[in-house]
PDB file of C-alpha atoms in Angstrom:
ATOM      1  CA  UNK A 270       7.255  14.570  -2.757  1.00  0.00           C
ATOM      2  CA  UNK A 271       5.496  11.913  -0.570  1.00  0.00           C
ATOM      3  CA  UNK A 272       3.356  12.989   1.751  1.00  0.00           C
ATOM      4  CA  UNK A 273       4.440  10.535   4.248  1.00  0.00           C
ATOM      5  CA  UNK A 274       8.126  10.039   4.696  1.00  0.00           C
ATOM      6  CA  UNK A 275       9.827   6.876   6.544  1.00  0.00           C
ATOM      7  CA  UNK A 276      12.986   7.272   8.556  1.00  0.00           C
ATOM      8  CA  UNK A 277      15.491   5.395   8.888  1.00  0.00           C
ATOM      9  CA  UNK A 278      15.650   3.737   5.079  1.00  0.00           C
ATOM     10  CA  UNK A 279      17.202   0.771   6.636  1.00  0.00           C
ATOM     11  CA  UNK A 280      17.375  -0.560   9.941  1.00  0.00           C
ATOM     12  CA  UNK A 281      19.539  -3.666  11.036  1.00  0.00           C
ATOM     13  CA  UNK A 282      18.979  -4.807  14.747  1.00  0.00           C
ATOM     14  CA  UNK A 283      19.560  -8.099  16.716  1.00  0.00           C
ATOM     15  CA  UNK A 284      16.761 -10.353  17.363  1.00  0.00           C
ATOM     16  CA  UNK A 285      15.107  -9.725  20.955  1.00  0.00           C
ATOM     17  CA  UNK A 286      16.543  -5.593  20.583  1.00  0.00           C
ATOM     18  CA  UNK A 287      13.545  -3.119  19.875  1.00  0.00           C
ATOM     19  CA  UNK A 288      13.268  -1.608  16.570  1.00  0.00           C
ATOM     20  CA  UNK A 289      11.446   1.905  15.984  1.00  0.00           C
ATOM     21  CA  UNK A 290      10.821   3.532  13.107  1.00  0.00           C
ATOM     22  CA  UNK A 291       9.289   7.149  12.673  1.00  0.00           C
ATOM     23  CA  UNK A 292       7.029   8.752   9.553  1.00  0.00           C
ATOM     24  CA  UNK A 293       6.542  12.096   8.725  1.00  0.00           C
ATOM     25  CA  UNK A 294       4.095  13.721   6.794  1.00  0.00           C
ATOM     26  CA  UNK A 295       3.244  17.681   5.628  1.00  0.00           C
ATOM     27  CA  UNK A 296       0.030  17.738   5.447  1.00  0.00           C
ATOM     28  CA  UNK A 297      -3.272  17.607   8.311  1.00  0.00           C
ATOM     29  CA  UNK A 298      -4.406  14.302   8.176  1.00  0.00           C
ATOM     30  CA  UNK A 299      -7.366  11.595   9.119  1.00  0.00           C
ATOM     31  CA  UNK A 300      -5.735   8.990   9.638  1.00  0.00           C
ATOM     32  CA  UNK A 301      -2.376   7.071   9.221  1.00  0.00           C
ATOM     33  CA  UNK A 302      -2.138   3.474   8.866  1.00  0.00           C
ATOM     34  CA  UNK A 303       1.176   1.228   9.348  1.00  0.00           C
ATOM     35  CA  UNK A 304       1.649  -1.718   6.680  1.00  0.00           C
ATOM     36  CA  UNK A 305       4.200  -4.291   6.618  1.00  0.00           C
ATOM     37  CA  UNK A 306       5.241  -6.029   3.687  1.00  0.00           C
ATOM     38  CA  UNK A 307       7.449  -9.221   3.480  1.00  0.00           C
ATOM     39  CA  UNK A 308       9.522 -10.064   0.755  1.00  0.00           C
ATOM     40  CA  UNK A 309       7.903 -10.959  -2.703  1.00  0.00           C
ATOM     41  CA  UNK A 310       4.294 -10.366  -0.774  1.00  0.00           C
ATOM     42  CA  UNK A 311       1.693  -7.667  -0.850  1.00  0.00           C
ATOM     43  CA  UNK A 312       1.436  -5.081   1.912  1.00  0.00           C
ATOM     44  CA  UNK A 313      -0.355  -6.465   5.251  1.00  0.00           C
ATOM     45  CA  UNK A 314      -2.006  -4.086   7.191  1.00  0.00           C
ATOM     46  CA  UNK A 315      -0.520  -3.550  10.759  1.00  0.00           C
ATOM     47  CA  UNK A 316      -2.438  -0.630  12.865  1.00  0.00           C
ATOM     48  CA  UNK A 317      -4.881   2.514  11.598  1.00  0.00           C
ATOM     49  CA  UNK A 318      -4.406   5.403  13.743  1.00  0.00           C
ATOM     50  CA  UNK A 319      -6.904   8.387  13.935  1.00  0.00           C
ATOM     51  CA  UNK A 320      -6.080  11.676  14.054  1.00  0.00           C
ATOM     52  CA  UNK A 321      -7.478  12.512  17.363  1.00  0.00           C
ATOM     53  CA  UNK A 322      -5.807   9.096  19.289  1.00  0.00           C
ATOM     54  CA  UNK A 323      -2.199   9.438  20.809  1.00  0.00           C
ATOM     55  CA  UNK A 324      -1.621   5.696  20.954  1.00  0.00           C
ATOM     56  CA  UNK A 325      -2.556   2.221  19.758  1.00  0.00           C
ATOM     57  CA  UNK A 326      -0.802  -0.969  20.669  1.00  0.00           C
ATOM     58  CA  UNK A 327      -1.103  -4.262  19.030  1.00  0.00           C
ATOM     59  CA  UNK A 328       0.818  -7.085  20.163  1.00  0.00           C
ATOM     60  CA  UNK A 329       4.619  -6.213  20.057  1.00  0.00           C
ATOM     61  CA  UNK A 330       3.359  -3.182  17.701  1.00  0.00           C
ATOM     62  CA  UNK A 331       2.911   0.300  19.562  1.00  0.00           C
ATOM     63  CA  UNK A 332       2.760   3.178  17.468  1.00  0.00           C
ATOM     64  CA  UNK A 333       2.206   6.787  18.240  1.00  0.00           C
ATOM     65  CA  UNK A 334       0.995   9.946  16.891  1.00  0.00           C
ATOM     66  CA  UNK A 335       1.597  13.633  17.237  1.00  0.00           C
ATOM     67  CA  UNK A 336      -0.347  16.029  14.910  1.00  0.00           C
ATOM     68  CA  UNK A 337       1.579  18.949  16.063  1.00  0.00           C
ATOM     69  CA  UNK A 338       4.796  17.582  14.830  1.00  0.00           C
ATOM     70  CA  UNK A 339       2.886  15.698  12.091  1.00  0.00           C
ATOM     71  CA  UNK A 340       4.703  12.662  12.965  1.00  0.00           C
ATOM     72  CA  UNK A 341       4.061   9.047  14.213  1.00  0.00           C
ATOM     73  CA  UNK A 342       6.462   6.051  15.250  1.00  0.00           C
ATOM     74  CA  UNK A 343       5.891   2.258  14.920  1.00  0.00           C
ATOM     75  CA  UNK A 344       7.780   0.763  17.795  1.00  0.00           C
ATOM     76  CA  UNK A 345       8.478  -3.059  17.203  1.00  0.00           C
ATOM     77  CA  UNK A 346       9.201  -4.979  20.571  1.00  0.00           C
ATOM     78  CA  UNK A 347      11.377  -7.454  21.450  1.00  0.00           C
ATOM     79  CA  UNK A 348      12.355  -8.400  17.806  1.00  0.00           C
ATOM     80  CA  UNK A 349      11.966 -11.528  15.497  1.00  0.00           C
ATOM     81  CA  UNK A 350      14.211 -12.864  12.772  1.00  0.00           C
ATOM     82  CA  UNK A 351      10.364 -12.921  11.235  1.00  0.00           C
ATOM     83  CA  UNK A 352       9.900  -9.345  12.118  1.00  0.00           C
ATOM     84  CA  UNK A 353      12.335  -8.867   8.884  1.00  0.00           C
ATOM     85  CA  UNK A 354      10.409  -7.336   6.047  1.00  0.00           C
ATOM     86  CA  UNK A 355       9.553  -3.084   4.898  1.00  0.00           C
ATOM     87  CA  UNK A 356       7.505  -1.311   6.934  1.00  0.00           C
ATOM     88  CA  UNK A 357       5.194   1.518   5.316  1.00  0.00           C
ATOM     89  CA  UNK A 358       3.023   4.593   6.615  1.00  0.00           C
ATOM     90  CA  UNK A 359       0.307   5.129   4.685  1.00  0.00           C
ATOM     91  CA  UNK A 360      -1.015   8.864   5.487  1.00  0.00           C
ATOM     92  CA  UNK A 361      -4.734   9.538   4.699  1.00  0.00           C
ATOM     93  CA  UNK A 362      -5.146  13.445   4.537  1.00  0.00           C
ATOM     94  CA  UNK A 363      -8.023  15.313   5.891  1.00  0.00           C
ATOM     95  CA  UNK A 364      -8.971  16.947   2.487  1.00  0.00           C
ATOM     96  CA  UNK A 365     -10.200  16.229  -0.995  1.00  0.00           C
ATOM     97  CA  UNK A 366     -11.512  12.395   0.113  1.00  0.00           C
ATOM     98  CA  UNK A 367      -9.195  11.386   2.437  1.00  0.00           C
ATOM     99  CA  UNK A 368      -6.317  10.599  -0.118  1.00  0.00           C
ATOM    100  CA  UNK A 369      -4.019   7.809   0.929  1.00  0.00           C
ATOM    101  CA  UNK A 370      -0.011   8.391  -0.078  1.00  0.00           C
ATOM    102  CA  UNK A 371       1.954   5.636   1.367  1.00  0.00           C
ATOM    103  CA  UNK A 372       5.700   6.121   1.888  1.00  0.00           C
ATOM    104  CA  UNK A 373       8.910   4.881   0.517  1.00  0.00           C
ATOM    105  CA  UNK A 374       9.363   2.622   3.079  1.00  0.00           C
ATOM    106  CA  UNK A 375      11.634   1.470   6.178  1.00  0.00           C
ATOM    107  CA  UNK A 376      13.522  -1.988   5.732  1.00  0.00           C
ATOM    108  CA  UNK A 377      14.370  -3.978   8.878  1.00  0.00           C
ATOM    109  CA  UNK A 378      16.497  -6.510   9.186  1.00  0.00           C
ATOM    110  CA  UNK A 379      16.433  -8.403  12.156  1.00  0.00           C
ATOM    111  CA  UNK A 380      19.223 -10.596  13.230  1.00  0.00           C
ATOM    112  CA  UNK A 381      19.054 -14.107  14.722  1.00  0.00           C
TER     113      UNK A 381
ATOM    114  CA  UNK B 162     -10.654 -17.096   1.849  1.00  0.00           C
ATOM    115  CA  UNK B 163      -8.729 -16.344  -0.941  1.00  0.00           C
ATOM    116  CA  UNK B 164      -8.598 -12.109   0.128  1.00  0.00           C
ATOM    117  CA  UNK B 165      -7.252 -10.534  -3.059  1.00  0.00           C
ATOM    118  CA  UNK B 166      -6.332 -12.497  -5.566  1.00  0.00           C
ATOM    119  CA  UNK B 167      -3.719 -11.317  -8.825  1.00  0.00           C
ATOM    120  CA  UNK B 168      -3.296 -12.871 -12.220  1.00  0.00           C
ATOM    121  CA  UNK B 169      -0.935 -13.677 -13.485  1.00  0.00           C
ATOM    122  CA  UNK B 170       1.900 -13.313 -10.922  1.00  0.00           C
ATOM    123  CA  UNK B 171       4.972 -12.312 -13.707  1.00  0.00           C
ATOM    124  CA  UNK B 172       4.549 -11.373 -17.197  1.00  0.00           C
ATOM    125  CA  UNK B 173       7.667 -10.515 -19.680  1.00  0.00           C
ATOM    126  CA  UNK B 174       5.892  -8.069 -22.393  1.00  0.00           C
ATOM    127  CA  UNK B 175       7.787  -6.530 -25.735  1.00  0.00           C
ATOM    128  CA  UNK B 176       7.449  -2.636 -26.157  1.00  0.00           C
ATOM    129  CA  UNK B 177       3.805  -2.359 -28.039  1.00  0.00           C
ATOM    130  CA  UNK B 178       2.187  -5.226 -26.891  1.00  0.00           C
ATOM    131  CA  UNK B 179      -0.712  -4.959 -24.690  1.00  0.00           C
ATOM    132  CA  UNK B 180      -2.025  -7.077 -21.492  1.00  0.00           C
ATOM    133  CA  UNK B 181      -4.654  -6.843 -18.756  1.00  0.00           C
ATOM    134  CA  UNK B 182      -3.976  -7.572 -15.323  1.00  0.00           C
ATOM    135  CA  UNK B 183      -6.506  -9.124 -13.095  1.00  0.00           C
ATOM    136  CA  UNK B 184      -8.026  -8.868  -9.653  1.00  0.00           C
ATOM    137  CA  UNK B 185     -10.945 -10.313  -7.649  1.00  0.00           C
ATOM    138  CA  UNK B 186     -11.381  -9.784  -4.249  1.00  0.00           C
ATOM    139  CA  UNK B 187     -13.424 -12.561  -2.172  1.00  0.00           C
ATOM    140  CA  UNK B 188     -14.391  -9.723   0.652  1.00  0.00           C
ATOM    141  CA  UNK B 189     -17.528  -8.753  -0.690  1.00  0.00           C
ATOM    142  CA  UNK B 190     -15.579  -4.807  -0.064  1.00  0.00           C
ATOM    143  CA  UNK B 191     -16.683  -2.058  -1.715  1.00  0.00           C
ATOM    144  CA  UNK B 192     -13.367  -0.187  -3.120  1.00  0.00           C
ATOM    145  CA  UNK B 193     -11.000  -1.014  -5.195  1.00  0.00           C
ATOM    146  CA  UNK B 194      -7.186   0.090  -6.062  1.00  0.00           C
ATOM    147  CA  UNK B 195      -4.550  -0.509  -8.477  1.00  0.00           C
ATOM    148  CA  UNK B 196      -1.091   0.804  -7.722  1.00  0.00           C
ATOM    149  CA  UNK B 197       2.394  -0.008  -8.694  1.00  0.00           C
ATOM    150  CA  UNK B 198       5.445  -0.197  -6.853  1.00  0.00           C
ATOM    151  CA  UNK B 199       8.737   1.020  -7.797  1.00  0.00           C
ATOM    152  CA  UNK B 200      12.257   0.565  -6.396  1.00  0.00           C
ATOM    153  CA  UNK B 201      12.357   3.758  -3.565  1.00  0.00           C
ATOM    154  CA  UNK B 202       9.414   5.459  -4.462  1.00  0.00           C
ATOM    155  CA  UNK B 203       6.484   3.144  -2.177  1.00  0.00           C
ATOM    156  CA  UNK B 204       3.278   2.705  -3.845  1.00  0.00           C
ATOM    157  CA  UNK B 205       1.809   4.684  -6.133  1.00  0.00           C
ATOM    158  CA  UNK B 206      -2.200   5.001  -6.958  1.00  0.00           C
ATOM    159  CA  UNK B 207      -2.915   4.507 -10.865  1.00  0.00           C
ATOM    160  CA  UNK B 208      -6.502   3.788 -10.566  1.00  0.00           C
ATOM    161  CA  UNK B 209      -9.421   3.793  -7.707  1.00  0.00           C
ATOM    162  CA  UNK B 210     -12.809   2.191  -8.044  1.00  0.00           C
ATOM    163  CA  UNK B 211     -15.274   3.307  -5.465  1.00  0.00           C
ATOM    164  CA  UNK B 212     -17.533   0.557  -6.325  1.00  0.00           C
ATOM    165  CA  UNK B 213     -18.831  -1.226  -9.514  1.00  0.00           C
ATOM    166  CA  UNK B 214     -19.716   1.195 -12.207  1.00  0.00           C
ATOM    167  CA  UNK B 215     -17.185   4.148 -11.208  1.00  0.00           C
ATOM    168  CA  UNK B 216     -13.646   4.687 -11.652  1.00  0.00           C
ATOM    169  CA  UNK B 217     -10.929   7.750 -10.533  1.00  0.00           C
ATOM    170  CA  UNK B 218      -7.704   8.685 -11.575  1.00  0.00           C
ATOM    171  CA  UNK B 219      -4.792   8.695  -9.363  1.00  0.00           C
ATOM    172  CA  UNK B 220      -1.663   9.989  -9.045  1.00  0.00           C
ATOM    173  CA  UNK B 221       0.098   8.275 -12.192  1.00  0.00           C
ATOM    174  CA  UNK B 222      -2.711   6.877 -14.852  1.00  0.00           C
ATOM    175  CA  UNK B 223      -1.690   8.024 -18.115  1.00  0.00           C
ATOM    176  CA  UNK B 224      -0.719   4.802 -19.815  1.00  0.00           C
ATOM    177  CA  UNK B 225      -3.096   2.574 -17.970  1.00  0.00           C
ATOM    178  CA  UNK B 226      -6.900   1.825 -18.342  1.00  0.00           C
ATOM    179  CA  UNK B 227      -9.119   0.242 -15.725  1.00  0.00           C
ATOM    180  CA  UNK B 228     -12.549  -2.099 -15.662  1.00  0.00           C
ATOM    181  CA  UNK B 229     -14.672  -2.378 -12.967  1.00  0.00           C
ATOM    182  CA  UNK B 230     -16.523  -5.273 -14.278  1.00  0.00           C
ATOM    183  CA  UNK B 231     -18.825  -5.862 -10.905  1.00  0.00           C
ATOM    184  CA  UNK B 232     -18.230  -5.858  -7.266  1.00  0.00           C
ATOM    185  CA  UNK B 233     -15.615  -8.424  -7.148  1.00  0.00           C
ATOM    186  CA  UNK B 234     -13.009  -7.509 -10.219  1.00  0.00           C
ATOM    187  CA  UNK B 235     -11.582  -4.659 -10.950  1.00  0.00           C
ATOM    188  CA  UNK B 236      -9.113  -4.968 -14.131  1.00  0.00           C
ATOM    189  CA  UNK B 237      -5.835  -3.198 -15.190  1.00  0.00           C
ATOM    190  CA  UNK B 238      -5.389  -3.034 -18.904  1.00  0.00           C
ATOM    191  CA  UNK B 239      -1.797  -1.390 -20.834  1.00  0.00           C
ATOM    192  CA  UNK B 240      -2.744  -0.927 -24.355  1.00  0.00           C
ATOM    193  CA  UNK B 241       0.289   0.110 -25.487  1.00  0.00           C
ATOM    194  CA  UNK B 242       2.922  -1.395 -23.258  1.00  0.00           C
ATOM    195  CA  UNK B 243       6.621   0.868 -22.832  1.00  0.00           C
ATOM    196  CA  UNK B 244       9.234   0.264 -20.740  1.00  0.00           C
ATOM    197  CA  UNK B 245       8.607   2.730 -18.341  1.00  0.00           C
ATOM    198  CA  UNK B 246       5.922   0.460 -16.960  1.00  0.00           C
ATOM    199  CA  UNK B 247       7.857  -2.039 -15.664  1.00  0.00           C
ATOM    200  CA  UNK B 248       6.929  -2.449 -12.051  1.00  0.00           C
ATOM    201  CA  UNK B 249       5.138  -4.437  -9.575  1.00  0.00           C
ATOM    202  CA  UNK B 250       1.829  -4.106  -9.758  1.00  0.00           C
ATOM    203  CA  UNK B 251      -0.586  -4.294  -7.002  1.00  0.00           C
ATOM    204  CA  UNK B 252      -4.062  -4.874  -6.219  1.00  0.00           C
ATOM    205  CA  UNK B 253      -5.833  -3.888  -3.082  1.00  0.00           C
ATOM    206  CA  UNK B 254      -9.530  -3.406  -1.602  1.00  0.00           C
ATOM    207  CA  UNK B 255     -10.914  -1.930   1.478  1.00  0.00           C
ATOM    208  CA  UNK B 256     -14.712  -2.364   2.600  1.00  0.00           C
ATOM    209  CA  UNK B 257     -15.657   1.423   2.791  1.00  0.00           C
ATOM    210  CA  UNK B 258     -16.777   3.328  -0.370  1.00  0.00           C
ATOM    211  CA  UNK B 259     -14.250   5.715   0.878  1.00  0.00           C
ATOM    212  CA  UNK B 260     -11.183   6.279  -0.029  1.00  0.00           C
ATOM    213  CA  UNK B 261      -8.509   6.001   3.103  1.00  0.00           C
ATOM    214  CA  UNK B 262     -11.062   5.404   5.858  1.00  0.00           C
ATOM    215  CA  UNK B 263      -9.832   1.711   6.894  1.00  0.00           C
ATOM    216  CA  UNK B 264      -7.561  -0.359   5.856  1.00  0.00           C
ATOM    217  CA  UNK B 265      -6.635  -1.786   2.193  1.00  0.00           C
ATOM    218  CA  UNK B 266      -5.927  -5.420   1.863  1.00  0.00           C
ATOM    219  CA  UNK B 267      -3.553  -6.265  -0.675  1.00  0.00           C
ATOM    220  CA  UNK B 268      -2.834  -8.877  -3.298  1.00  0.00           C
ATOM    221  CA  UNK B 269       0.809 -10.517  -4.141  1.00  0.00           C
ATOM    222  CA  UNK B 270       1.098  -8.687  -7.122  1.00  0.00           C
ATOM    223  CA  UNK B 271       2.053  -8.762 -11.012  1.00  0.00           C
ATOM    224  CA  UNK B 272       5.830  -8.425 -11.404  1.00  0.00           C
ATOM    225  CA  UNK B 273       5.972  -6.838 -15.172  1.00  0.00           C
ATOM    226  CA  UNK B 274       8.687  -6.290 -17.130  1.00  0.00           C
ATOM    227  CA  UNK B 275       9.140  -4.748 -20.548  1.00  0.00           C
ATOM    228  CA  UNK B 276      11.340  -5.235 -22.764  1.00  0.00           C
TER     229      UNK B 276
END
């Protein structure tokens, strides 16, 4: 299975609302990085997270980390009808090189 | 800049047939990745170039071949094409000669279908 998992699948919000969506992976990691990919596009890096930070904000983008649960959230304020597109974790484990296993994905949908 | 650039964007292929798939990257980065994306399953790594010269297998390269031809192209070849490789195909690079230590930067990708 994936090492990093997205939850929810989907997510349907109103523009302005806040959208959050969490990852979870198995394994101890290095990193985990946050992509976003639009429609008919290639992936666009968001945020890189290291294993030994808590937090990182970016703009409207705030995502969190907690090893001990092996989990992290992306947190999308204040919402955009351009904010509509997947969002993916990408997990970069501690071992073996640092292999990168992205998730399946969380699609938003965001609501003008 | 250009970033990561794909060709060609959507190919139609018969069973048997054979095609490359090409990438350049304008970033002057140091890795390279081919992966392909199917419907519920995110992105999967077929190939990994670490830099020019030397190439690694990932998670789903049976099928698939791969050229590192210098810094800045990194190609994808199916020699014997089945339909099982239909997928979007993607192209990314990241500056360190390490895989998963910063961020990839990706092209718009190859939409293949066989047929």
């Amino acid at each position: 299975s994936q090492q990093g998992e997205e939850d929810p699948q989907a997510l349907s919000i109103q523009e302005g609302e806040n959208a959050t969506m969490n990852c979870s992976y198995k394994t101890s990691i290095n990193n985990l990085q946050w992509y976003r990919q639009n429609s008919g596009r290639g992936l666009v890096h968001l945020i890189l997270i290291r294993s030994n930070e808590r937090e990182k904000h970016s703009g409207r983008l705030r995502v969190t980390l907690d090893t001990s649960k092996k989990s992290s959230s992306l947190l999308i304020t204040a919402s955009r009808a351009a904010d509509t597109a997947s969002y993916f974790c990408a997990t970069a484990a501690n071992t073996g090189g640092f292999k990168t296993i992205f998730g399946a994905g969380t699609r938003l949908f965001v609501k003008a | 800049n250009a970033g990561v650039t794909q060709t060609p964007k959507f190919q139609v292929l018969k069973t048997g047939q054979s095609m490359t798939l090409q990438c350049a990257q304008d970033m002057n980065h140091n890795s390279m990745y081919w992966y392909r994306q199917d419907p519920g399953m995110g992105l999967r790594l077929i190939y990994y170039s670490a830099s020019e010269g030397t190439t690694d297998k990932g998670e789903v390269p049976n099928g698939y071949n791969v050229s590192r031809l210098n810094k800045r192209e990194f190609s994808l070849r199916l020699e014997s094409a089945a339909p099982s490789q239909t997928s979007v195909y993607f192209c990314a690079s990241s500056e360190s000669p390490f895989w998963g230590v910063g961020p990839q930067h990706f092209g718009d990708g190859t939409r293949l279908s066989i047929l």
